[in-house]
Amino acid sequence: MAKRVLVSGGAGYIGSHVTVELINAGYEVVVADNLSNCDMTCFEGVKKITGRDDIPFYQVDCCDPDAVAGLFAENEIDAVIHFAAFKAVGESVAEPIMYYRNNLVSFLNILEESRKQGGCNVLFSSSATVYGEAEVLPVTEQTPRLPATSPYGNTKQMCEDILRDSVAAYKGVKGIALRYFNPIGAHPSALIGELPRGVPNNLVPFITQTAIGKRECLSIFGNDYPTEDGTCLRDYIDVVDLAKAHVAAVARMLDGKMKEDYEIFNVGTGRPVSVSELVNAFEKVNELKLNYKYVDRRPGDVMAIWADTTRANEELGWKAERSVEDTLASAWAWEKHLAGK
Ligand code: WQD
């Protein structure tokens, strides 16, 4: 019998790509999403891509303990991938209570139900933000976490710790935290992708919206950093590659391959790319000119971060494969798809 994975936040950007790859790999998937930061566009896209019209979808809020209990009561769940969370750094600074309540309570409810089942495999969607401005690059999983600079980042650290402690305390609960670097791009079908609400905070949606004419001009935040071209360095990971890392991690848990009951993996490419390089690559691969200007640094930005991916490569048997050019072409194809072009 196929194993069943509950994907909380499964209608969102990363959750929808993960749902596709899980189904491609032969898993059954149950999607739960309260649609607070997305609509059904991506879930409909998932159904088209997979040709599966029968994927169970629950419009529930994981902050509601009864709703989460219902998900487990109605479905035999072998593993959970928990995405359901707020993720805007700036908003978290303005609304910390909302962020702590949403991101912590939903995860606590998932863990509580997993424990009640007599155990479950829980994969938590964490972030490279936990490393802050690391002194030594690239960062490994052993690189010390630094104090979070936003409530959002703090919820990622706190949820990692809650998972670690729960695994230690409750027999049968196993956990993996995946620390994502900068997920970008879209599915090659252009049927699913990122759907930012309002003005995008992240670089690639801002680029694609500028290219399509929704935004006038991209502001590049700072060109006076002590990097080769003066702009920040990040590790941009293709969202389909990222999704495949989840499949590898779920298989590791379900096939009894974990070396410890709580494990952490960096999910990146291991390749630093500057903002200017990314913009140039976008222009080149999509054969267009982008309107951009250099402005002051954005407060809170780290100068550089990229992953040492040795652990994920060796232990998960996973490696990022798509080139930055192909990823940027997919981001542009998705933006055009949204515009009906
Ligand atoms: C990337 C680079 C900007 C926008 C954030 C979160 C992190 C994670 C991913 C989220 C930086 C520059 C950006 C723009 C620009 N989690 N930039 N002009 O800040 O690395 O990470 O998103 O869900 O936790 O902190 O990503 O895409 O915002 O920025 O010049 O309009 O692009 O300064 O160097 P970031 P980003």
PDB file of C-alpha atoms and ligand atoms in Angstrom, residues 87 89 127 129 152 181-183 200-204 206 218-221 232-234 236 275 298 301-302, ligand 1:
ATOM      1  CA  LYS A  87       6.541  33.919   6.062  1.00  0.00           C
ATOM      2  CA  VAL A  89       9.844  38.961   7.606  1.00  0.00           C
ATOM      3  CA  SER A 127      15.034  28.234   6.675  1.00  0.00           C
ATOM      4  CA  THR A 129      17.529  32.422   8.078  1.00  0.00           C
ATOM      5  CA  TYR A 152       9.522  35.104  11.609  1.00  0.00           C
ATOM      6  CA  PHE A 181      18.081  28.709   1.106  1.00  0.00           C
ATOM      7  CA  ASN A 182      16.309  30.969  -1.457  1.00  0.00           C
ATOM      8  CA  PRO A 183      13.630  28.991  -3.326  1.00  0.00           C
ATOM      9  CA  PRO A 200       6.572  41.158  -3.579  1.00  0.00           C
ATOM     10  CA  ASN A 201       9.295  41.236  -0.943  1.00  0.00           C
ATOM     11  CA  ASN A 202      11.385  38.583  -2.632  1.00  0.00           C
ATOM     12  CA  LEU A 203      13.702  39.249  -5.515  1.00  0.00           C
ATOM     13  CA  VAL A 204      12.524  36.922  -8.280  1.00  0.00           C
ATOM     14  CA  PHE A 206       9.770  41.416  -8.171  1.00  0.00           C
ATOM     15  CA  LEU A 218      13.393  46.826  -9.665  1.00  0.00           C
ATOM     16  CA  SER A 219      15.362  48.356  -6.815  1.00  0.00           C
ATOM     17  CA  ILE A 220      18.578  46.488  -6.136  1.00  0.00           C
ATOM     18  CA  PHE A 221      19.259  46.914  -2.468  1.00  0.00           C
ATOM     19  CA  CYS A 232      24.511  40.457  -1.923  1.00  0.00           C
ATOM     20  CA  LEU A 233      25.186  36.769  -2.440  1.00  0.00           C
ATOM     21  CA  ARG A 234      22.510  34.104  -2.009  1.00  0.00           C
ATOM     22  CA  TYR A 236      19.007  30.332  -5.136  1.00  0.00           C
ATOM     23  CA  VAL A 275      21.793  39.963  -7.182  1.00  0.00           C
ATOM     24  CA  ARG A 298      17.762  46.966   2.807  1.00  0.00           C
ATOM     25  CA  ASP A 301      19.855  41.878   4.863  1.00  0.00           C
ATOM     26  CA  VAL A 302      22.892  39.686   5.361  1.00  0.00           C
TER      27      VAL A 302
HETATM   28  C1  WQD B   1      17.343  38.198  -2.018  1.00  0.00           C
HETATM   29  C2  WQD B   1      18.358  39.257  -2.389  1.00  0.00           C
HETATM   30  C3  WQD B   1      17.968  41.388  -1.366  1.00  0.00           C
HETATM   31  C4  WQD B   1      14.197  42.248  -3.385  1.00  0.00           C
HETATM   32  C5  WQD B   1      14.058  35.985   2.548  1.00  0.00           C
HETATM   33  C6  WQD B   1      13.814  35.587   3.971  1.00  0.00           C
HETATM   34  C7  WQD B   1      14.208  34.165   4.182  1.00  0.00           C
HETATM   35  C8  WQD B   1      13.522  33.243   3.223  1.00  0.00           C
HETATM   36  C9  WQD B   1      13.552  33.735   1.826  1.00  0.00           C
HETATM   37  C10 WQD B   1      11.084  33.092   3.346  1.00  0.00           C
HETATM   38  C11 WQD B   1      18.796  40.117  -1.204  1.00  0.00           C
HETATM   39  C12 WQD B   1      17.821  41.501  -2.849  1.00  0.00           C
HETATM   40  C13 WQD B   1      15.364  41.653  -2.961  1.00  0.00           C
HETATM   41  C14 WQD B   1      14.279  43.428  -4.181  1.00  0.00           C
HETATM   42  C15 WQD B   1      16.692  43.301  -4.069  1.00  0.00           C
HETATM   43  N1  WQD B   1      12.280  32.845   3.733  1.00  0.00           N
HETATM   44  N2  WQD B   1      16.580  42.165  -3.288  1.00  0.00           N
HETATM   45  N3  WQD B   1      15.537  43.898  -4.480  1.00  0.00           N
HETATM   46  O1  WQD B   1      16.109  38.264   2.028  1.00  0.00           O
HETATM   47  O2  WQD B   1      17.578  36.414   1.104  1.00  0.00           O
HETATM   48  O3  WQD B   1      15.462  35.850   2.238  1.00  0.00           O
HETATM   49  O4  WQD B   1      13.283  35.133   1.734  1.00  0.00           O
HETATM   50  O5  WQD B   1      10.103  32.910   3.134  1.00  0.00           O
HETATM   51  O6  WQD B   1      13.942  33.828   5.481  1.00  0.00           O
HETATM   52  O7  WQD B   1      14.584  36.427   4.805  1.00  0.00           O
HETATM   53  O8  WQD B   1      15.373  36.874   0.003  1.00  0.00           O
HETATM   54  O9  WQD B   1      14.358  37.366  -2.184  1.00  0.00           O
HETATM   55  O10 WQD B   1      14.009  39.000  -0.272  1.00  0.00           O
HETATM   56  O11 WQD B   1      16.283  38.809  -1.312  1.00  0.00           O
HETATM   57  O12 WQD B   1      17.790  43.791  -4.363  1.00  0.00           O
HETATM   58  O13 WQD B   1      13.278  44.020  -4.557  1.00  0.00           O
HETATM   59  O14 WQD B   1      17.749  40.167  -3.317  1.00  0.00           O
HETATM   60  O15 WQD B   1      18.597  42.530  -0.844  1.00  0.00           O
HETATM   61  O16 WQD B   1      20.135  40.410  -1.370  1.00  0.00           O
HETATM   62  P1  WQD B   1      16.213  36.941   1.391  1.00  0.00           P
HETATM   63  P2  WQD B   1      14.900  38.028  -0.967  1.00  0.00           P
END
